[in-house]
Amino acid sequence: MHAIKIRLSQEELEQLENLAGAGYSLEQIAMYLDVPKNDFIAEFYDLDSFVNYHYKRGLLMVDAAAGLALAANAAGGNITAHQQLEKIRMAQFVEREKKRIIYGQETP
């Protein structure tokens, strides 16, 4: 782990999550937070950093909210929602298997 070059408040970490979930790039988020772009990107590539964690959490939060809404629609009998949910599940399964097979990562 490299030395932390930037410090973000809890509010800024929440903004990072929201911006990541909305699809903004690392460069755009660094500009929004008014932090040095290169330092911010270096923090992101440190897999143990707060920047990396909160960026990925922002993506997950949006995906999870959409997935939960889709699951509720599927449970209510919406066939299209069910088909979309199955497609998402298969993509997630394939991604987990790739990580397990290619990188040797244990996945639940």
mmCIF file of N, CA and C in Angstrom:
data_model
loop_
_atom_site.group_PDB
_atom_site.id
_atom_site.type_symbol
_atom_site.label_atom_id
_atom_site.label_comp_id
_atom_site.label_asym_id
_atom_site.label_seq_id
_atom_site.Cartn_x
_atom_site.Cartn_y
_atom_site.Cartn_z
ATOM 1 N N MET A 1 0.852 -1.187 0.000
ATOM 2 C CA MET A 1 0.000 0.000 0.000
ATOM 3 C C MET A 1 0.885 1.233 0.000
ATOM 4 N N HIS A 2 0.587 2.163 -0.850
ATOM 5 C CA HIS A 2 1.394 3.374 -0.922
ATOM 6 C C HIS A 2 0.898 4.414 0.074
ATOM 7 N N ALA A 3 1.682 5.431 0.276
ATOM 8 C CA ALA A 3 1.302 6.494 1.209
ATOM 9 C C ALA A 3 0.079 7.235 0.666
ATOM 10 N N ILE A 4 -0.849 7.528 1.553
ATOM 11 C CA ILE A 4 -2.055 8.249 1.148
ATOM 12 C C ILE A 4 -1.675 9.672 0.771
ATOM 13 N N LYS A 5 -2.098 10.069 -0.402
ATOM 14 C CA LYS A 5 -1.773 11.405 -0.885
ATOM 15 C C LYS A 5 -2.936 12.375 -0.728
ATOM 16 N N ILE A 6 -4.143 11.849 -0.637
ATOM 17 C CA ILE A 6 -5.297 12.724 -0.484
ATOM 18 C C ILE A 6 -6.140 12.260 0.707
ATOM 19 N N ARG A 7 -6.816 13.175 1.296
ATOM 20 C CA ARG A 7 -7.713 12.876 2.406
ATOM 21 C C ARG A 7 -9.086 13.405 2.026
ATOM 22 N N LEU A 8 -10.080 12.557 2.204
ATOM 23 C CA LEU A 8 -11.441 12.950 1.887
ATOM 24 C C LEU A 8 -12.300 12.834 3.141
ATOM 25 N N SER A 9 -13.168 13.816 3.319
ATOM 26 C CA SER A 9 -14.097 13.780 4.448
ATOM 27 C C SER A 9 -15.178 12.733 4.167
ATOM 28 N N GLN A 10 -15.970 12.419 5.175
ATOM 29 C CA GLN A 10 -17.075 11.468 4.992
ATOM 30 C C GLN A 10 -18.037 11.984 3.927
ATOM 31 N N GLU A 11 -18.297 13.271 3.942
ATOM 32 C CA GLU A 11 -19.193 13.871 2.940
ATOM 33 C C GLU A 11 -18.607 13.711 1.528
ATOM 34 N N GLU A 12 -17.307 13.900 1.390
ATOM 35 C CA GLU A 12 -16.669 13.746 0.085
ATOM 36 C C GLU A 12 -16.675 12.287 -0.373
ATOM 37 N N LEU A 13 -16.521 11.355 0.563
ATOM 38 C CA LEU A 13 -16.596 9.937 0.210
ATOM 39 C C LEU A 13 -18.001 9.578 -0.280
ATOM 40 N N GLU A 14 -19.017 10.154 0.336
ATOM 41 C CA GLU A 14 -20.392 9.933 -0.116
ATOM 42 C C GLU A 14 -20.611 10.552 -1.491
ATOM 43 N N GLN A 15 -20.041 11.733 -1.727
ATOM 44 C CA GLN A 15 -20.128 12.353 -3.046
ATOM 45 C C GLN A 15 -19.430 11.487 -4.092
ATOM 46 N N LEU A 16 -18.269 10.937 -3.727
ATOM 47 C CA LEU A 16 -17.535 10.035 -4.614
ATOM 48 C C LEU A 16 -18.440 8.858 -4.999
ATOM 49 N N GLU A 17 -19.097 8.245 -4.024
ATOM 50 C CA GLU A 17 -19.992 7.112 -4.294
ATOM 51 C C GLU A 17 -21.120 7.522 -5.242
ATOM 52 N N ASN A 18 -21.735 8.660 -4.965
ATOM 53 C CA ASN A 18 -22.844 9.115 -5.802
ATOM 54 C C ASN A 18 -22.395 9.399 -7.226
ATOM 55 N N LEU A 19 -21.243 10.028 -7.368
ATOM 56 C CA LEU A 19 -20.730 10.351 -8.697
ATOM 57 C C LEU A 19 -20.322 9.096 -9.456
ATOM 58 N N ALA A 20 -19.693 8.152 -8.770
ATOM 59 C CA ALA A 20 -19.321 6.888 -9.409
ATOM 60 C C ALA A 20 -20.577 6.151 -9.867
ATOM 61 N N GLY A 21 -21.578 6.103 -9.017
ATOM 62 C CA GLY A 21 -22.827 5.445 -9.356
ATOM 63 C C GLY A 21 -23.540 6.096 -10.526
ATOM 64 N N ALA A 22 -23.317 7.389 -10.693
ATOM 65 C CA ALA A 22 -23.926 8.124 -11.806
ATOM 66 C C ALA A 22 -23.103 8.008 -13.083
ATOM 67 N N GLY A 23 -21.955 7.325 -13.001
ATOM 68 C CA GLY A 23 -21.176 7.068 -14.203
ATOM 69 C C GLY A 23 -20.071 8.047 -14.508
ATOM 70 N N TYR A 24 -19.716 8.900 -13.566
ATOM 71 C CA TYR A 24 -18.647 9.866 -13.815
ATOM 72 C C TYR A 24 -17.283 9.184 -13.759
ATOM 73 N N SER A 25 -16.361 9.678 -14.550
ATOM 74 C CA SER A 25 -15.013 9.109 -14.613
ATOM 75 C C SER A 25 -14.199 9.536 -13.395
ATOM 76 N N LEU A 26 -13.083 8.849 -13.197
ATOM 77 C CA LEU A 26 -12.176 9.220 -12.109
ATOM 78 C C LEU A 26 -11.710 10.665 -12.253
ATOM 79 N N GLU A 27 -11.383 11.057 -13.477
ATOM 80 C CA GLU A 27 -10.918 12.426 -13.715
ATOM 81 C C GLU A 27 -11.989 13.446 -13.354
ATOM 82 N N GLN A 28 -13.227 13.155 -13.731
ATOM 83 C CA GLN A 28 -14.317 14.077 -13.431
ATOM 84 C C GLN A 28 -14.578 14.149 -11.931
ATOM 85 N N ILE A 29 -14.511 13.018 -11.250
ATOM 86 C CA ILE A 29 -14.740 13.014 -9.804
ATOM 87 C C ILE A 29 -13.629 13.784 -9.100
ATOM 88 N N ALA A 30 -12.389 13.600 -9.526
ATOM 89 C CA ALA A 30 -11.273 14.347 -8.935
ATOM 90 C C ALA A 30 -11.505 15.852 -9.101
ATOM 91 N N MET A 31 -11.946 16.250 -10.285
ATOM 92 C CA MET A 31 -12.214 17.674 -10.528
ATOM 93 C C MET A 31 -13.350 18.161 -9.630
ATOM 94 N N TYR A 32 -14.418 17.373 -9.530
ATOM 95 C CA TYR A 32 -15.561 17.742 -8.704
ATOM 96 C C TYR A 32 -15.140 17.921 -7.249
ATOM 97 N N LEU A 33 -14.316 16.998 -6.759
ATOM 98 C CA LEU A 33 -13.856 17.061 -5.373
ATOM 99 C C LEU A 33 -12.713 18.040 -5.177
ATOM 100 N N ASP A 34 -12.205 18.580 -6.290
ATOM 101 C CA ASP A 34 -11.111 19.545 -6.277
ATOM 102 C C ASP A 34 -9.861 18.972 -5.594
ATOM 103 N N VAL A 35 -9.489 17.756 -6.045
ATOM 104 C CA VAL A 35 -8.271 17.112 -5.567
ATOM 105 C C VAL A 35 -7.370 16.843 -6.773
ATOM 106 N N PRO A 36 -6.064 16.714 -6.567
ATOM 107 C CA PRO A 36 -5.157 16.447 -7.688
ATOM 108 C C PRO A 36 -5.527 15.149 -8.406
ATOM 109 N N LYS A 37 -5.744 15.256 -9.710
ATOM 110 C CA LYS A 37 -6.198 14.124 -10.516
ATOM 111 C C LYS A 37 -5.262 12.926 -10.392
ATOM 112 N N ASN A 38 -3.966 13.144 -10.545
ATOM 113 C CA ASN A 38 -3.019 12.027 -10.524
ATOM 114 C C ASN A 38 -2.990 11.336 -9.163
ATOM 115 N N ASP A 39 -3.078 12.097 -8.099
ATOM 116 C CA ASP A 39 -3.111 11.506 -6.757
ATOM 117 C C ASP A 39 -4.399 10.707 -6.554
ATOM 118 N N PHE A 40 -5.509 11.260 -7.026
ATOM 119 C CA PHE A 40 -6.800 10.585 -6.889
ATOM 120 C C PHE A 40 -6.797 9.259 -7.643
ATOM 121 N N ILE A 41 -6.286 9.272 -8.855
ATOM 122 C CA ILE A 41 -6.236 8.056 -9.674
ATOM 123 C C ILE A 41 -5.286 7.038 -9.044
ATOM 124 N N ALA A 42 -4.156 7.503 -8.515
ATOM 125 C CA ALA A 42 -3.231 6.590 -7.837
ATOM 126 C C ALA A 42 -3.912 5.942 -6.637
ATOM 127 N N GLU A 43 -4.690 6.716 -5.896
ATOM 128 C CA GLU A 43 -5.435 6.161 -4.761
ATOM 129 C C GLU A 43 -6.440 5.104 -5.241
ATOM 130 N N PHE A 44 -7.096 5.371 -6.352
ATOM 131 C CA PHE A 44 -8.067 4.417 -6.883
ATOM 132 C C PHE A 44 -7.396 3.086 -7.200
ATOM 133 N N TYR A 45 -6.221 3.119 -7.790
ATOM 134 C CA TYR A 45 -5.541 1.883 -8.182
ATOM 135 C C TYR A 45 -4.902 1.137 -7.012
ATOM 136 N N ASP A 46 -4.888 1.754 -5.840
ATOM 137 C CA ASP A 46 -4.504 1.041 -4.625
ATOM 138 C C ASP A 46 -5.771 0.329 -4.148
ATOM 139 N N LEU A 47 -5.828 -0.979 -4.325
ATOM 140 C CA LEU A 47 -7.046 -1.736 -4.054
ATOM 141 C C LEU A 47 -7.491 -1.691 -2.599
ATOM 142 N N ASP A 48 -6.601 -1.265 -1.698
ATOM 143 C CA ASP A 48 -6.944 -1.166 -0.280
ATOM 144 C C ASP A 48 -7.348 0.252 0.138
ATOM 145 N N SER A 49 -7.427 1.166 -0.819
ATOM 146 C CA SER A 49 -7.683 2.569 -0.476
ATOM 147 C C SER A 49 -9.174 2.858 -0.301
ATOM 148 N N PHE A 50 -9.448 3.940 0.413
ATOM 149 C CA PHE A 50 -10.819 4.406 0.584
ATOM 150 C C PHE A 50 -11.411 4.833 -0.755
ATOM 151 N N VAL A 51 -10.608 5.435 -1.609
ATOM 152 C CA VAL A 51 -11.095 5.881 -2.915
ATOM 153 C C VAL A 51 -11.583 4.675 -3.718
ATOM 154 N N ASN A 52 -10.794 3.623 -3.776
ATOM 155 C CA ASN A 52 -11.182 2.423 -4.516
ATOM 156 C C ASN A 52 -12.451 1.826 -3.926
ATOM 157 N N TYR A 53 -12.478 1.670 -2.612
ATOM 158 C CA TYR A 53 -13.642 1.079 -1.939
ATOM 159 C C TYR A 53 -14.912 1.877 -2.213
ATOM 160 N N HIS A 54 -14.856 3.186 -2.018
ATOM 161 C CA HIS A 54 -16.065 4.003 -2.149
ATOM 162 C C HIS A 54 -16.496 4.161 -3.604
ATOM 163 N N TYR A 55 -15.549 4.136 -4.541
ATOM 164 C CA TYR A 55 -15.914 4.164 -5.951
ATOM 165 C C TYR A 55 -16.691 2.891 -6.298
ATOM 166 N N LYS A 56 -16.144 1.751 -5.909
ATOM 167 C CA LYS A 56 -16.814 0.482 -6.202
ATOM 168 C C LYS A 56 -18.142 0.372 -5.461
ATOM 169 N N ARG A 57 -18.198 0.909 -4.243
ATOM 170 C CA ARG A 57 -19.442 0.882 -3.480
ATOM 171 C C ARG A 57 -20.512 1.715 -4.175
ATOM 172 N N GLY A 58 -20.117 2.848 -4.746
ATOM 173 C CA GLY A 58 -21.067 3.680 -5.479
ATOM 174 C C GLY A 58 -21.671 2.941 -6.668
ATOM 175 N N LEU A 59 -20.831 2.205 -7.396
ATOM 176 C CA LEU A 59 -21.330 1.399 -8.513
ATOM 177 C C LEU A 59 -22.295 0.335 -8.014
ATOM 178 N N LEU A 60 -21.898 -0.340 -6.934
ATOM 179 C CA LEU A 60 -22.722 -1.404 -6.380
ATOM 180 C C LEU A 60 -24.073 -0.883 -5.892
ATOM 181 N N MET A 61 -24.073 0.263 -5.236
ATOM 182 C CA MET A 61 -25.314 0.794 -4.677
ATOM 183 C C MET A 61 -26.344 1.050 -5.777
ATOM 184 N N VAL A 62 -25.904 1.604 -6.899
ATOM 185 C CA VAL A 62 -26.828 1.865 -8.002
ATOM 186 C C VAL A 62 -27.295 0.550 -8.618
ATOM 187 N N ASP A 63 -26.342 -0.363 -8.862
ATOM 188 C CA ASP A 63 -26.705 -1.655 -9.440
ATOM 189 C C ASP A 63 -27.653 -2.421 -8.515
ATOM 190 N N ALA A 64 -27.382 -2.369 -7.221
ATOM 191 C CA ALA A 64 -28.219 -3.084 -6.263
ATOM 192 C C ALA A 64 -29.631 -2.507 -6.220
ATOM 193 N N ALA A 65 -29.748 -1.193 -6.226
ATOM 194 C CA ALA A 65 -31.075 -0.566 -6.203
ATOM 195 C C ALA A 65 -31.869 -0.974 -7.444
ATOM 196 N N ALA A 66 -31.209 -0.958 -8.593
ATOM 197 C CA ALA A 66 -31.890 -1.361 -9.834
ATOM 198 C C ALA A 66 -32.239 -2.849 -9.781
ATOM 199 N N GLY A 67 -31.316 -3.665 -9.283
ATOM 200 C CA GLY A 67 -31.566 -5.101 -9.187
ATOM 201 C C GLY A 67 -32.707 -5.435 -8.254
ATOM 202 N N LEU A 68 -32.781 -4.725 -7.126
ATOM 203 C CA LEU A 68 -33.868 -4.961 -6.171
ATOM 204 C C LEU A 68 -35.220 -4.580 -6.766
ATOM 205 N N ALA A 69 -35.251 -3.475 -7.496
ATOM 206 C CA ALA A 69 -36.496 -3.060 -8.147
ATOM 207 C C ALA A 69 -36.890 -4.075 -9.219
ATOM 208 N N LEU A 70 -35.907 -4.542 -9.959
ATOM 209 C CA LEU A 70 -36.152 -5.546 -10.994
ATOM 210 C C LEU A 70 -36.663 -6.849 -10.371
ATOM 211 N N ALA A 71 -36.047 -7.265 -9.264
ATOM 212 C CA ALA A 71 -36.471 -8.482 -8.578
ATOM 213 C C ALA A 71 -37.910 -8.355 -8.071
ATOM 214 N N ALA A 72 -38.257 -7.189 -7.556
ATOM 215 C CA ALA A 72 -39.622 -6.969 -7.077
ATOM 216 C C ALA A 72 -40.620 -7.069 -8.233
ATOM 217 N N ASN A 73 -40.262 -6.495 -9.377
ATOM 218 C CA ASN A 73 -41.137 -6.585 -10.547
ATOM 219 C C ASN A 73 -41.251 -8.028 -11.032
ATOM 220 N N ALA A 74 -40.121 -8.750 -11.025
ATOM 221 C CA ALA A 74 -40.135 -10.154 -11.450
ATOM 222 C C ALA A 74 -40.999 -10.984 -10.507
ATOM 223 N N ALA A 75 -40.866 -10.739 -9.204
ATOM 224 C CA ALA A 75 -41.664 -11.478 -8.220
ATOM 225 C C ALA A 75 -43.153 -11.185 -8.383
ATOM 226 N N GLY A 76 -43.460 -10.001 -8.912
ATOM 227 C CA GLY A 76 -44.855 -9.625 -9.148
ATOM 228 C C GLY A 76 -45.425 -10.193 -10.433
ATOM 229 N N GLY A 77 -44.607 -10.961 -11.155
ATOM 230 C CA GLY A 77 -45.120 -11.614 -12.351
ATOM 231 C C GLY A 77 -44.721 -10.963 -13.659
ATOM 232 N N ASN A 78 -43.890 -9.942 -13.612
ATOM 233 C CA ASN A 78 -43.454 -9.279 -14.840
ATOM 234 C C ASN A 78 -42.421 -10.171 -15.541
ATOM 235 N N ILE A 79 -42.820 -10.749 -16.655
ATOM 236 C CA ILE A 79 -41.975 -11.705 -17.368
ATOM 237 C C ILE A 79 -40.715 -11.024 -17.907
ATOM 238 N N THR A 80 -40.837 -9.836 -18.443
ATOM 239 C CA THR A 80 -39.674 -9.123 -18.968
ATOM 240 C C THR A 80 -38.667 -8.855 -17.848
ATOM 241 N N ALA A 81 -39.153 -8.443 -16.691
ATOM 242 C CA ALA A 81 -38.274 -8.202 -15.546
ATOM 243 C C ALA A 81 -37.581 -9.498 -15.141
ATOM 244 N N HIS A 82 -38.315 -10.590 -15.166
ATOM 245 C CA HIS A 82 -37.721 -11.883 -14.818
ATOM 246 C C HIS A 82 -36.608 -12.251 -15.795
ATOM 247 N N GLN A 83 -36.835 -12.036 -17.071
ATOM 248 C CA GLN A 83 -35.822 -12.331 -18.087
ATOM 249 C C GLN A 83 -34.589 -11.451 -17.897
ATOM 250 N N GLN A 84 -34.808 -10.186 -17.618
ATOM 251 C CA GLN A 84 -33.684 -9.268 -17.389
ATOM 252 C C GLN A 84 -32.904 -9.670 -16.139
ATOM 253 N N LEU A 85 -33.618 -10.070 -15.105
ATOM 254 C CA LEU A 85 -32.976 -10.494 -13.865
ATOM 255 C C LEU A 85 -32.128 -11.738 -14.100
ATOM 256 N N GLU A 86 -32.630 -12.681 -14.859
ATOM 257 C CA GLU A 86 -31.862 -13.890 -15.176
ATOM 258 C C GLU A 86 -30.606 -13.548 -15.972
ATOM 259 N N LYS A 87 -30.713 -12.600 -16.858
ATOM 260 C CA LYS A 87 -29.554 -12.161 -17.651
ATOM 261 C C LYS A 87 -28.488 -11.549 -16.732
ATOM 262 N N ILE A 88 -28.906 -10.745 -15.782
ATOM 263 C CA ILE A 88 -27.981 -10.133 -14.822
ATOM 264 C C ILE A 88 -27.332 -11.214 -13.961
ATOM 265 N N ARG A 89 -28.124 -12.148 -13.487
ATOM 266 C CA ARG A 89 -27.582 -13.234 -12.661
ATOM 267 C C ARG A 89 -26.534 -14.032 -13.418
ATOM 268 N N MET A 90 -26.793 -14.329 -14.687
ATOM 269 C CA MET A 90 -25.839 -15.095 -15.489
ATOM 270 C C MET A 90 -24.552 -14.296 -15.691
ATOM 271 N N ALA A 91 -24.674 -13.016 -15.949
ATOM 272 C CA ALA A 91 -23.480 -12.176 -16.131
ATOM 273 C C ALA A 91 -22.659 -12.134 -14.843
ATOM 274 N N GLN A 92 -23.328 -12.044 -13.700
ATOM 275 C CA GLN A 92 -22.617 -12.033 -12.420
ATOM 276 C C GLN A 92 -21.928 -13.376 -12.166
ATOM 277 N N PHE A 93 -22.596 -14.460 -12.505
ATOM 278 C CA PHE A 93 -22.014 -15.789 -12.348
ATOM 279 C C PHE A 93 -20.763 -15.929 -13.215
ATOM 280 N N VAL A 94 -20.855 -15.499 -14.464
ATOM 281 C CA VAL A 94 -19.715 -15.590 -15.383
ATOM 282 C C VAL A 94 -18.549 -14.760 -14.845
ATOM 283 N N GLU A 95 -18.832 -13.581 -14.340
ATOM 284 C CA GLU A 95 -17.765 -12.722 -13.800
ATOM 285 C C GLU A 95 -17.102 -13.377 -12.586
ATOM 286 N N ARG A 96 -17.889 -13.954 -11.685
ATOM 287 C CA ARG A 96 -17.323 -14.640 -10.523
ATOM 288 C C ARG A 96 -16.460 -15.821 -10.956
ATOM 289 N N GLU A 97 -16.928 -16.587 -11.930
ATOM 290 C CA GLU A 97 -16.172 -17.747 -12.400
ATOM 291 C C GLU A 97 -14.873 -17.325 -13.077
ATOM 292 N N LYS A 98 -14.905 -16.238 -13.833
ATOM 293 C CA LYS A 98 -13.667 -15.731 -14.455
ATOM 294 C C LYS A 98 -12.650 -15.378 -13.379
ATOM 295 N N LYS A 99 -13.094 -14.706 -12.338
ATOM 296 C CA LYS A 99 -12.184 -14.331 -11.253
ATOM 297 C C LYS A 99 -11.632 -15.564 -10.561
ATOM 298 N N ARG A 100 -12.475 -16.556 -10.384
ATOM 299 C CA ARG A 100 -12.041 -17.785 -9.721
ATOM 300 C C ARG A 100 -11.051 -18.553 -10.590
ATOM 301 N N ILE A 101 -11.373 -18.717 -11.863
ATOM 302 C CA ILE A 101 -10.548 -19.530 -12.749
ATOM 303 C C ILE A 101 -9.272 -18.802 -13.175
ATOM 304 N N ILE A 102 -9.408 -17.564 -13.595
ATOM 305 C CA ILE A 102 -8.256 -16.829 -14.134
ATOM 306 C C ILE A 102 -7.351 -16.306 -13.028
ATOM 307 N N TYR A 103 -7.947 -15.734 -11.978
ATOM 308 C CA TYR A 103 -7.149 -15.076 -10.953
ATOM 309 C C TYR A 103 -7.053 -15.869 -9.656
ATOM 310 N N GLY A 104 -7.746 -16.991 -9.565
ATOM 311 C CA GLY A 104 -7.688 -17.805 -8.369
ATOM 312 C C GLY A 104 -8.367 -17.179 -7.167
ATOM 313 N N GLN A 105 -9.257 -16.238 -7.405
ATOM 314 C CA GLN A 105 -9.962 -15.580 -6.311
ATOM 315 C C GLN A 105 -11.105 -16.461 -5.834
ATOM 316 N N GLU A 106 -11.217 -16.588 -4.531
ATOM 317 C CA GLU A 106 -12.354 -17.312 -3.957
ATOM 318 C C GLU A 106 -13.566 -16.401 -4.005
ATOM 319 N N THR A 107 -14.671 -16.928 -4.512
ATOM 320 C CA THR A 107 -15.890 -16.150 -4.586
ATOM 321 C C THR A 107 -17.029 -16.942 -3.985
ATOM 322 N N PRO A 108 -17.944 -16.260 -3.307
ATOM 323 C CA PRO A 108 -19.094 -16.957 -2.705
ATOM 324 C C PRO A 108 -20.092 -17.402 -3.754
#
